[in-house]
Short mmCIF file of C-alpha atoms in Angstrom, two decimals:
data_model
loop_
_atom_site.label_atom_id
_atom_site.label_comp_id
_atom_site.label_asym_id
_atom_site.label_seq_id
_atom_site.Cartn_x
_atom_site.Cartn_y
_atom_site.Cartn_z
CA UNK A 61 -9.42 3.27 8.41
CA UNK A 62 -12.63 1.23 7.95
CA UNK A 63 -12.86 -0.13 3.96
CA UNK A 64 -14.65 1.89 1.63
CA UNK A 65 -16.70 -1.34 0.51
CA UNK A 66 -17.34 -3.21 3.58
CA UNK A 67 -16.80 -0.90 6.31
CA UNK A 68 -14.53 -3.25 7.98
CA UNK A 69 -11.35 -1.99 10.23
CA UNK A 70 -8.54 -2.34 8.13
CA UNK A 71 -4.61 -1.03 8.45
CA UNK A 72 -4.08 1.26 5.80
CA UNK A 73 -0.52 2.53 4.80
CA UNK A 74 -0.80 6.09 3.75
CA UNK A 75 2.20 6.53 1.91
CA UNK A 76 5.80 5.01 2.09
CA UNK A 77 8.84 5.98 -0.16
CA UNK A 78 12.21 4.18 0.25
CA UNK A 79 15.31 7.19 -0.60
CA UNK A 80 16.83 5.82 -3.88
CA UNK A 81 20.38 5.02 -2.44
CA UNK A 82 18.12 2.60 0.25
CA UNK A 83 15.94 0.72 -2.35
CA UNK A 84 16.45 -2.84 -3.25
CA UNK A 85 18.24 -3.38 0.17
CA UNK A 86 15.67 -4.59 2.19
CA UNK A 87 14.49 -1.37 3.85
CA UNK A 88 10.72 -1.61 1.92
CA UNK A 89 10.34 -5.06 2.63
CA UNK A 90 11.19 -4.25 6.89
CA UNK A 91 8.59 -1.35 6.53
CA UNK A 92 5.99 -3.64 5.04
CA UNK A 93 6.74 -6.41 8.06
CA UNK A 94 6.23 -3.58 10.21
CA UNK A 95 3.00 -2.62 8.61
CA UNK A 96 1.66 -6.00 8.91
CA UNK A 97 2.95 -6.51 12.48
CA UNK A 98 1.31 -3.31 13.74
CA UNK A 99 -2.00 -4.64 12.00
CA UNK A 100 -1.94 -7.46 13.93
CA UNK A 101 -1.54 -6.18 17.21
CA UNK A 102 -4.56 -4.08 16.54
CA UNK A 103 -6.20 -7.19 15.57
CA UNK A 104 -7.07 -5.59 12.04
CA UNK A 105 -7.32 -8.28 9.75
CA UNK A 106 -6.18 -6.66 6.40
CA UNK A 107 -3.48 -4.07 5.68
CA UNK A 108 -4.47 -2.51 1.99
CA UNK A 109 -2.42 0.97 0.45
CA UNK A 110 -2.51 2.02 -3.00
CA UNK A 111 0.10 2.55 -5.56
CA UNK A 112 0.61 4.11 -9.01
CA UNK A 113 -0.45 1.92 -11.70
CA UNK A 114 3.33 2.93 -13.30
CA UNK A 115 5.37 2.57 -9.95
CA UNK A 116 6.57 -1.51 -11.49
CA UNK A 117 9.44 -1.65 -8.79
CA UNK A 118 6.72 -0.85 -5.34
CA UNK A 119 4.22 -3.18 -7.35
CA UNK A 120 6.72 -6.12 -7.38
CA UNK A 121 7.67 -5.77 -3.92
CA UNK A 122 3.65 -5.22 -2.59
CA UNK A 123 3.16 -8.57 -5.22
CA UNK A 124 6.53 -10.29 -3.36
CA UNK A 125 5.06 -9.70 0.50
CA UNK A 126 1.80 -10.81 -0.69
CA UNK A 127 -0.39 -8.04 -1.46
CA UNK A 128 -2.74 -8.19 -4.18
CA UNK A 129 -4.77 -5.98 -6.51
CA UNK A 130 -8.18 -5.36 -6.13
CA UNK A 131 -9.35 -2.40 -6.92
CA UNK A 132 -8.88 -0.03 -9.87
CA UNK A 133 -9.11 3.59 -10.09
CA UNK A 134 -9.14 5.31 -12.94
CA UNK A 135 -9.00 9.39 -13.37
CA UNK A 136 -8.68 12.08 -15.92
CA UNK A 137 -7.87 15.24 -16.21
CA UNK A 138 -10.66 17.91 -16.42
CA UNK A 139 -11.14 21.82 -16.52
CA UNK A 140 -8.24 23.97 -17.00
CA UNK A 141 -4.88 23.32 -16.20
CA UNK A 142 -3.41 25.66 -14.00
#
């Protein structure tokens, strides 16, 4: 998925959810080494997702395999609410 800025090839990790029982065990941490290893095969040189400004626990372990913010989006809810 090329990066909405630059244009450049990038790996980009659509979603991933870890089942509660499974978190804190390692099993996010494997998927992100995964992530990152796949990237590099494909020669990409960055992997990016995105995350809900809320979600602490996911933020701490992006922050702990070295992922970093840099972008922000912002939204709002319009219209009617179904």
């Amino acid at each position: 998925v090329p990066d909405e800025v630059t244009q450049a090839d990038q790996a980009f990790v659509a979603f991933m959810a870890v089942a509660e029982p499974h978190r804190r065990t390692g099993v996010g941490h494997a998927l992100l080494q995964a992530a990152e290893h796949e990237a590099g095969r494909l020669d990409l040189r960055h992997l990016s997702l995105m995350v809900s400004a809320d979600n602490a626990d996911a933020r701490a372990l992006y922050a702990s395999a070295g992922l970093v913010e840099e972008r922000l989006l912002l939204t709002k809810a319009v219209g009617a609410i179904a």
